[in-house]
PDB file of C-alpha atoms in Angstrom:
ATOM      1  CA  UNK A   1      10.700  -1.216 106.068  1.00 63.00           C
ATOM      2  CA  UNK A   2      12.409  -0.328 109.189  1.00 69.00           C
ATOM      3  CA  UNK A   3      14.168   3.209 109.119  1.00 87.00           C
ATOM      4  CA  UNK A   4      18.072   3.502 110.122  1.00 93.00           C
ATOM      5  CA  UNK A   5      19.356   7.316 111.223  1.00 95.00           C
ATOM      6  CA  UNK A   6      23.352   7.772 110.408  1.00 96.00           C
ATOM      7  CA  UNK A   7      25.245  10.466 110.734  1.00 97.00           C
ATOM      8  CA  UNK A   8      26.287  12.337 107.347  1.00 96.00           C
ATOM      9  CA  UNK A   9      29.719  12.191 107.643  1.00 97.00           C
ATOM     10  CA  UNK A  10      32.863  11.063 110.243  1.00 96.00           C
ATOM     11  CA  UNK A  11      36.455  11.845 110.145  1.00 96.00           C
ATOM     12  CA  UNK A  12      38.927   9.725 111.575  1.00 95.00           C
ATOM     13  CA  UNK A  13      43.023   9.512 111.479  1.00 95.00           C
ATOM     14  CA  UNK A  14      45.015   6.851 109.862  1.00 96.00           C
ATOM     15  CA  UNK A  15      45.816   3.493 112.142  1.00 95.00           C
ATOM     16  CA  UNK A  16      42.514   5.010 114.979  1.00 95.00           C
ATOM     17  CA  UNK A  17      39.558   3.000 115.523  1.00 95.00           C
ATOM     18  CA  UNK A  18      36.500   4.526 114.048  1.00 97.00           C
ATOM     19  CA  UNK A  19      32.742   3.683 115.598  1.00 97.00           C
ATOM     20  CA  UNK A  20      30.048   4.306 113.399  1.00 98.00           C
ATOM     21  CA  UNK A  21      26.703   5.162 115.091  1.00 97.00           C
ATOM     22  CA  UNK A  22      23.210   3.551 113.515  1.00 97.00           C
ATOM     23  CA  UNK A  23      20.145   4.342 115.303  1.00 96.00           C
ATOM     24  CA  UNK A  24      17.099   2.058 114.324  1.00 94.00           C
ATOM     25  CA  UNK A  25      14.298   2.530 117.272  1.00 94.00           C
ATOM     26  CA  UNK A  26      11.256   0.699 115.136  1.00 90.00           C
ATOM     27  CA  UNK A  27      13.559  -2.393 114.395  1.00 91.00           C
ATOM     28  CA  UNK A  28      11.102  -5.823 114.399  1.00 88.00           C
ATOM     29  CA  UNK A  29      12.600  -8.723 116.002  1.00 87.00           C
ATOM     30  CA  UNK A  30      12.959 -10.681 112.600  1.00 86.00           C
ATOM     31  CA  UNK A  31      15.059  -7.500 111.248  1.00 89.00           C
ATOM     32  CA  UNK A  32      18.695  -8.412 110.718  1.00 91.00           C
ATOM     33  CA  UNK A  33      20.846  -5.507 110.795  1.00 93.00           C
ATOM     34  CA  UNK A  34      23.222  -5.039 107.777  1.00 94.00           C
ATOM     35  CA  UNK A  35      26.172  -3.111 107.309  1.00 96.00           C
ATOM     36  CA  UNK A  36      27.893  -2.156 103.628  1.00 96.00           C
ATOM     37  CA  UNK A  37      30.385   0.460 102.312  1.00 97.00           C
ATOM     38  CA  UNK A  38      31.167   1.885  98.667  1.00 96.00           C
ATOM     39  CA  UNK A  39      34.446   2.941  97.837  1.00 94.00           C
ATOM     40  CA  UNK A  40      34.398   5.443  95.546  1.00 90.00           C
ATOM     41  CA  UNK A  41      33.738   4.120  91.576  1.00 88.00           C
ATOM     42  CA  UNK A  42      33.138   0.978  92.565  1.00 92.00           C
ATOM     43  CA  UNK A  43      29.796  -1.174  93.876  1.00 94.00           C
ATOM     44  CA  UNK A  44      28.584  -2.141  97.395  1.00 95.00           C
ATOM     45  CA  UNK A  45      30.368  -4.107  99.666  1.00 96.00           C
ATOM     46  CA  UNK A  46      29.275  -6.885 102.484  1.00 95.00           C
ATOM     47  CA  UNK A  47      31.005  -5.984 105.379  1.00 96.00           C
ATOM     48  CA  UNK A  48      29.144  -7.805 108.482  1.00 96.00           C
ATOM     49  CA  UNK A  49      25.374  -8.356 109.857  1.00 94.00           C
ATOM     50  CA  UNK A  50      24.058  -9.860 112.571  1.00 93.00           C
ATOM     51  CA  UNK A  51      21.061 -10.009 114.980  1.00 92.00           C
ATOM     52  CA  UNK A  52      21.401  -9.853 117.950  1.00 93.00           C
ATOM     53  CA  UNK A  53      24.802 -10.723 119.597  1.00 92.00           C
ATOM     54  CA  UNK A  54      28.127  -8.889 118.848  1.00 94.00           C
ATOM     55  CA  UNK A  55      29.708 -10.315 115.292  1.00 95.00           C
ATOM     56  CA  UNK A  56      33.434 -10.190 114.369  1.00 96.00           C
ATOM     57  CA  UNK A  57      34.970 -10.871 111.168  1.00 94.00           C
ATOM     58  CA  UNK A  58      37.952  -9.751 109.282  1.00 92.00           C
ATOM     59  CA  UNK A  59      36.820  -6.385 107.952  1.00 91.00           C
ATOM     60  CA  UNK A  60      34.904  -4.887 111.786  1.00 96.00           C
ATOM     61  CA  UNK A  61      32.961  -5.741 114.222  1.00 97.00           C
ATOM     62  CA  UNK A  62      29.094  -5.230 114.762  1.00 98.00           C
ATOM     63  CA  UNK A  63      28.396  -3.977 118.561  1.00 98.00           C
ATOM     64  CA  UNK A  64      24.251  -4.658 118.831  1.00 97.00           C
ATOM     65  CA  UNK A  65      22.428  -2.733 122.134  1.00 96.00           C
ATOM     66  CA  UNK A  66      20.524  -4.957 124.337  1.00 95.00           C
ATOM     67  CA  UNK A  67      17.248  -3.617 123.014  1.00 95.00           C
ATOM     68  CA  UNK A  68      18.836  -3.790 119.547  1.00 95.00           C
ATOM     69  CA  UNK A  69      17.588  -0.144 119.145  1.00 95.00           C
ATOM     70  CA  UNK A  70      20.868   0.840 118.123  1.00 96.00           C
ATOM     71  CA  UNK A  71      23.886  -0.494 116.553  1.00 97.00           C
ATOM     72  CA  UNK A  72      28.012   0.420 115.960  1.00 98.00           C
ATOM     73  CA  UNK A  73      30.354  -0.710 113.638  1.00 98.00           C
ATOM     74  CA  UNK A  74      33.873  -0.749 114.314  1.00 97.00           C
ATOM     75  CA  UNK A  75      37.094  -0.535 112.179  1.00 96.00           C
ATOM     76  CA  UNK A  76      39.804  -1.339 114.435  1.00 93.00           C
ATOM     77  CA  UNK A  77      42.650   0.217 112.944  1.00 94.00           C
ATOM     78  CA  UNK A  78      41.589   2.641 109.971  1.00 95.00           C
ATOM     79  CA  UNK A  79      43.540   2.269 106.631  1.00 96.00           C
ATOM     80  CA  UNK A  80      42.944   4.425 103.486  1.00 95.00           C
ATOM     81  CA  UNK A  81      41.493   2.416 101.849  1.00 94.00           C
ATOM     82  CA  UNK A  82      38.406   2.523 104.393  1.00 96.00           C
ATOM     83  CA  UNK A  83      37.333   6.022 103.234  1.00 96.00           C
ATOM     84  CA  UNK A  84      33.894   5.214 101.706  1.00 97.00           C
ATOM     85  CA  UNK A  85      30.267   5.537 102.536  1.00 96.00           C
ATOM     86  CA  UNK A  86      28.559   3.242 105.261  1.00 98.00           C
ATOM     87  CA  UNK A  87      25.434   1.965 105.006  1.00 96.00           C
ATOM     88  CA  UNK A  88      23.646   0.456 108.272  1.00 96.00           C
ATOM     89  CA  UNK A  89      20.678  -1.237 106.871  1.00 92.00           C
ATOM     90  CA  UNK A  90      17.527  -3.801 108.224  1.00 90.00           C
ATOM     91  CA  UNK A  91      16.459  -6.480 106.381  1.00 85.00           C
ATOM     92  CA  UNK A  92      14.071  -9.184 107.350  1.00 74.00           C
ATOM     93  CA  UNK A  93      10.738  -8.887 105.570  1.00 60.00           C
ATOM     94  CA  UNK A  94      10.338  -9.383 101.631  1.00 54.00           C
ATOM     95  CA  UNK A  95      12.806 -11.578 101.136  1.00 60.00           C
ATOM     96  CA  UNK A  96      15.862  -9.878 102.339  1.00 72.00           C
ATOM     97  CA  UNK A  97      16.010  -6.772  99.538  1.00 81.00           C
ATOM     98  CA  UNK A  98      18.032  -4.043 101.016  1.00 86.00           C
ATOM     99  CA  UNK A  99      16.772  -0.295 101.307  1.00 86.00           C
ATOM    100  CA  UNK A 100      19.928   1.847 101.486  1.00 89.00           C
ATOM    101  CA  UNK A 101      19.792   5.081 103.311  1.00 88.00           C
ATOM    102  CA  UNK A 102      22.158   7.985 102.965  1.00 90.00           C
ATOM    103  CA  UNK A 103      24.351   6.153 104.885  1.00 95.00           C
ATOM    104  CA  UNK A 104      27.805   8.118 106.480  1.00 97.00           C
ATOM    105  CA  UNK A 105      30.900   8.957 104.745  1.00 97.00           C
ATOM    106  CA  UNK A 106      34.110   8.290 106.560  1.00 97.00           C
ATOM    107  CA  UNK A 107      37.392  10.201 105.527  1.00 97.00           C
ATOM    108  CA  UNK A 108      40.710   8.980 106.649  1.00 96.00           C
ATOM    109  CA  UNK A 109      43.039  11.589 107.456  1.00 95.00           C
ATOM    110  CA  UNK A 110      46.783  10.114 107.226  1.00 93.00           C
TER     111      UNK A 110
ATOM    112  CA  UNK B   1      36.371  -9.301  92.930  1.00 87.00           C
ATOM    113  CA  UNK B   2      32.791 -10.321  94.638  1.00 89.00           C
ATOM    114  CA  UNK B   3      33.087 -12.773  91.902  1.00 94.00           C
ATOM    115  CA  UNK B   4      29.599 -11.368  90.206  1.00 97.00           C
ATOM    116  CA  UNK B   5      30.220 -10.117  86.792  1.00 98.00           C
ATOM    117  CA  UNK B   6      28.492  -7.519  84.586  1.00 98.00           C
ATOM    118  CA  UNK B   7      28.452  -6.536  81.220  1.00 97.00           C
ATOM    119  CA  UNK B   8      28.910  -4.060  79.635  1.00 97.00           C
ATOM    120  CA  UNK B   9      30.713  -2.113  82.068  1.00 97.00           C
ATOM    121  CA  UNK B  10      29.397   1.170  80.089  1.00 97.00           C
ATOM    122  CA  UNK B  11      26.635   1.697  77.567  1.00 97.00           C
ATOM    123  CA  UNK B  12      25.576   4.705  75.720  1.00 98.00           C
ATOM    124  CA  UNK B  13      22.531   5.446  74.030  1.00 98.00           C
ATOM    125  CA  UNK B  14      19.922   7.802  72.682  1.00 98.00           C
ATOM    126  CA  UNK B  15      16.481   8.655  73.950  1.00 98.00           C
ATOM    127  CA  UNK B  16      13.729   5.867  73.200  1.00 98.00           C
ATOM    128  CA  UNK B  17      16.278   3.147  72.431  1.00 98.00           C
ATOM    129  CA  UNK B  18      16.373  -0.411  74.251  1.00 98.00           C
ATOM    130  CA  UNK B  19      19.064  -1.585  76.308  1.00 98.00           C
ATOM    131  CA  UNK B  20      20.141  -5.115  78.026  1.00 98.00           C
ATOM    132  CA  UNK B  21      22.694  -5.551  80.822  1.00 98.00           C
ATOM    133  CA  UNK B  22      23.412  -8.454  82.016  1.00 98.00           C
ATOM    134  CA  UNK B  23      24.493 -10.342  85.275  1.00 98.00           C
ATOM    135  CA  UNK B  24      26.202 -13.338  86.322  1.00 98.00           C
ATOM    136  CA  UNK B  25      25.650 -14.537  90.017  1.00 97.00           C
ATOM    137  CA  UNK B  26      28.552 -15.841  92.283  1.00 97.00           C
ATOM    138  CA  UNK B  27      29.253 -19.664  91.511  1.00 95.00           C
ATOM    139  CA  UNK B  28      26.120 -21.568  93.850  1.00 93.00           C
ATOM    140  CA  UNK B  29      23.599 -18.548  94.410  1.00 95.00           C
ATOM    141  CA  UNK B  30      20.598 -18.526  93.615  1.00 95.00           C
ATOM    142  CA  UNK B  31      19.510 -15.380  94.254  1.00 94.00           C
ATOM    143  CA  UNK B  32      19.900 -12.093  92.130  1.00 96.00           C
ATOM    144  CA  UNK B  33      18.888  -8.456  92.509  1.00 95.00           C
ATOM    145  CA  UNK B  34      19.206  -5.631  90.742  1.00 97.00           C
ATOM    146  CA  UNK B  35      19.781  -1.521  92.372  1.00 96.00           C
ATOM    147  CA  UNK B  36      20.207   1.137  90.402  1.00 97.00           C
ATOM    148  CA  UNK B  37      22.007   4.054  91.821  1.00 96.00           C
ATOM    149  CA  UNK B  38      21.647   7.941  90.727  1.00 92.00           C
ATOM    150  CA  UNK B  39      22.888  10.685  91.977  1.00 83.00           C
ATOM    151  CA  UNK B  40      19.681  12.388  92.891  1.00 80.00           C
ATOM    152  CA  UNK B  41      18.031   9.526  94.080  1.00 81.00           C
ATOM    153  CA  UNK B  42      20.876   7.377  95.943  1.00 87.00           C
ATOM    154  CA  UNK B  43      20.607   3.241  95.144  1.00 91.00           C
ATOM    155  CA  UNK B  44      17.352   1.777  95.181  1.00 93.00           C
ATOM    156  CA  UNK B  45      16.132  -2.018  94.745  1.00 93.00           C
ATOM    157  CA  UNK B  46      14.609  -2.312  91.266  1.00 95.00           C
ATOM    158  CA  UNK B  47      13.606  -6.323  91.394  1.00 95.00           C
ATOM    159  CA  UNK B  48      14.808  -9.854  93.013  1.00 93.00           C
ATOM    160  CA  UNK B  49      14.951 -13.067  90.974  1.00 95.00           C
ATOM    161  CA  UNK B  50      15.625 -16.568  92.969  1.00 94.00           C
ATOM    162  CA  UNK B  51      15.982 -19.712  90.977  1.00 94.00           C
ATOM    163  CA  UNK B  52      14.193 -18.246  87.950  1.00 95.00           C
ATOM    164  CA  UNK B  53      11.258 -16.844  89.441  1.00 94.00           C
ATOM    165  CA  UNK B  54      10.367 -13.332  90.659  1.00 94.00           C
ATOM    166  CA  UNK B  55      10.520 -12.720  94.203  1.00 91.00           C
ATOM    167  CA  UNK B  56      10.128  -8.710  95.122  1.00 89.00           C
ATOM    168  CA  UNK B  57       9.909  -5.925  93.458  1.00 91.00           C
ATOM    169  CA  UNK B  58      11.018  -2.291  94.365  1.00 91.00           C
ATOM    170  CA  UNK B  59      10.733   0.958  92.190  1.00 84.00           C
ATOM    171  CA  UNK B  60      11.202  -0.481  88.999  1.00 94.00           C
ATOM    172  CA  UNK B  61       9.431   1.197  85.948  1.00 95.00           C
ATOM    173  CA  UNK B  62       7.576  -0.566  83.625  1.00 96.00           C
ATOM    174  CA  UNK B  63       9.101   0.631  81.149  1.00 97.00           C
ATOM    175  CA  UNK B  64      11.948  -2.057  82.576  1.00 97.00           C
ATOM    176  CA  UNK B  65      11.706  -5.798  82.842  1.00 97.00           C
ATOM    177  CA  UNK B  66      13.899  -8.593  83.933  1.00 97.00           C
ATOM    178  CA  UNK B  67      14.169 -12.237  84.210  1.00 97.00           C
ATOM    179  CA  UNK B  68      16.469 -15.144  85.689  1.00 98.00           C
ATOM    180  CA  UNK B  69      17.495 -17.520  83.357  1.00 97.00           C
ATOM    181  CA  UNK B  70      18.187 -21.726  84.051  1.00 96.00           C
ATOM    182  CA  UNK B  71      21.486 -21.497  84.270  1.00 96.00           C
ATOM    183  CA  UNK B  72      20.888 -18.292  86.737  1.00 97.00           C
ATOM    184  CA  UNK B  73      22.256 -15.145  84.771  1.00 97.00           C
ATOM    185  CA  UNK B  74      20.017 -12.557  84.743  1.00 98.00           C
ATOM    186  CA  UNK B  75      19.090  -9.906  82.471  1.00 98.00           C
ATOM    187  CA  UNK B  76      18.043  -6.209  82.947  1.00 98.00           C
ATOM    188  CA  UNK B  77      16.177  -4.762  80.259  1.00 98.00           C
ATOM    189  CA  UNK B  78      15.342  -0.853  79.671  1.00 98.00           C
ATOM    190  CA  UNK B  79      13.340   0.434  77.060  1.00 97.00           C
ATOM    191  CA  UNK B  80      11.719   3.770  75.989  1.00 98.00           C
ATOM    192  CA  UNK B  81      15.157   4.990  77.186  1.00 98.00           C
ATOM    193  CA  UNK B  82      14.814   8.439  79.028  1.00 97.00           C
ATOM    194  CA  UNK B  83      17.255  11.101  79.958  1.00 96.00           C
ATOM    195  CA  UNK B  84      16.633  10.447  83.505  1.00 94.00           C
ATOM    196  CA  UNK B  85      17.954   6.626  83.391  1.00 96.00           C
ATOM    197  CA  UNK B  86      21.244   7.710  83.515  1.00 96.00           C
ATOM    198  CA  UNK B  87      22.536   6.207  86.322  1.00 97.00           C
ATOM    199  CA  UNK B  88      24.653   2.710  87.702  1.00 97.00           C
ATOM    200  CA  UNK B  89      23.098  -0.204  87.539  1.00 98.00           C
ATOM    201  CA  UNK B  90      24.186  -2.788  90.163  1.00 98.00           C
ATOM    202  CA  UNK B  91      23.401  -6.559  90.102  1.00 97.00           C
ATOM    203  CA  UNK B  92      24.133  -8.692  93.392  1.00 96.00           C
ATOM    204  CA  UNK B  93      23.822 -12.704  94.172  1.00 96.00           C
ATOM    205  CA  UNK B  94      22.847 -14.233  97.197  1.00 94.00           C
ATOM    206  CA  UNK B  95      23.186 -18.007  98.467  1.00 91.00           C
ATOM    207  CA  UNK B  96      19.294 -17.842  99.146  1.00 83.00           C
ATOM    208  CA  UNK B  97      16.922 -15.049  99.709  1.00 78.00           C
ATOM    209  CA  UNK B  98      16.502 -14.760 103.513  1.00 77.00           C
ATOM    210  CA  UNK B  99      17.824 -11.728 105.789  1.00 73.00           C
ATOM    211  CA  UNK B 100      20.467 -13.706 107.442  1.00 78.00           C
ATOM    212  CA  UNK B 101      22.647 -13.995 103.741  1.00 85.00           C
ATOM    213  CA  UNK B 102      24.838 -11.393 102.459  1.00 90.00           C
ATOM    214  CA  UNK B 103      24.789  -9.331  98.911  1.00 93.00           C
ATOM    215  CA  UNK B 104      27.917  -9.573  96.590  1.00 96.00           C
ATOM    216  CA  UNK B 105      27.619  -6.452  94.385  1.00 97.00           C
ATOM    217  CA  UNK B 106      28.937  -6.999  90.989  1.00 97.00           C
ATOM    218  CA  UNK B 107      30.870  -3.745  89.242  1.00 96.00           C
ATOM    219  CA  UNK B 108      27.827  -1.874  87.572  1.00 97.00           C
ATOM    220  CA  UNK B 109      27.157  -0.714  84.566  1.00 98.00           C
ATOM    221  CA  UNK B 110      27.045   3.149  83.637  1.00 97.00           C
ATOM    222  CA  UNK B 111      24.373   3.569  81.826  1.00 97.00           C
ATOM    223  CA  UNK B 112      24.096   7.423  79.743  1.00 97.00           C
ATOM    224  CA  UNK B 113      21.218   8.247  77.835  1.00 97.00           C
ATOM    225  CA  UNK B 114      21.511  10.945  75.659  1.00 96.00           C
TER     226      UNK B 114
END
């Protein structure tokens, strides 16, 4: 499987925009490229994929390079409740299993 | 709520015993996997079930087996317990199993072996 590189951690204040980085150089072109969170005690959550265009939905948006070598996520406005662990993740061979890295945890300062 | 449901939400047990959890899938998927998460070893994919029938599998032990069932539940079962299966246990559903579909994580279930 593909490798993603995230950053350990990000800090970010209350109501700012926060961009999370995702670095994935050896990405085929059947790869889609996942994104999930966990808030604390509780499982993983969907929060947008795509493959090769810019996504939006409710929760962020998915910015995708040209070369799709690289990805960021965007929160728009960060609450709270978006402190958790992101996971960038590729899936496209094997059915679409996903192989969760260390992924980056984002504090919200208020 | 993803709307996946697991059961029990936490189990302990003693070394050697046999444990079941259990999954139920989102209403209309088909697919089902199961991840276990520790805290030295972060989540990993154990196995993937789609309509009934086996479809990857990850780390899983042999000591641990699962299967789909007709109406699409799934079961996760653990045997020759060891200390070192303490961990979550996460079930998700799918619509289908290609890339392009998203994961609804159910709860878990906190499994401690003592």
């Amino acid at each position: 499987d593909a490798k993603t590189t995230q950053p350990n951690s990000m800090e970010s204040n209350e109501e700012e925009p926060v961009h999370l980085p995702c670095n994935h150089s050896t990405i085929s072109g059947t790869d889609y490229i996942h994104w999930y969170r966990q808030l604390p005690s509780q499982g993983p959550e969907y929060v947008i994929h795509g493959l090769t265009s810019n996504v939006n939905n409710r929760m962020a948006s998915l910015a995708i390079a040209e070369d799709r070598k690289s990805s960021t996520l965007i929160l728009h406005r960060a609450t709270l409740r978006d402190a958790a662990v992101y996971y960038c993740i590729l899936s496209g061979r094997a059915g679409n299993k996903l192989t969760f890295g260390g992924g980056t945890r984002v504090l919200v300062k208020p | 709520d993803s709307g996946v449901t697991q059961t029990p939400k936490h189990l302990i047990t003693a070394t050697g015993q046999r444990v079941t959890l259990r999954c139920s899938p989102r209403s209309g998927d088909l697919s089902v996997y199961w991840y276990q998460q520790s805290l030295d070893q972060g989540l990993q994919f154990l196995i993937q079930y789609y309509n009934g029938e086996e479809r990857a599998k990850g780390n899983i032990l042999e000591r641990f087996s699962a299967q789909q069932f007709p109406d699409l539940h799934s079961e996760l079962n653990l045997s020759s317990l060891e200390l070192g299966d303490s961990a979550l246990y996460f079930c998700a559903s799918s619509v289908a199993d290609r890339a392009r579909y998203e994961q609804y994580f159910g709860p878990g279930t906190r499994l401690t072996v003592t």
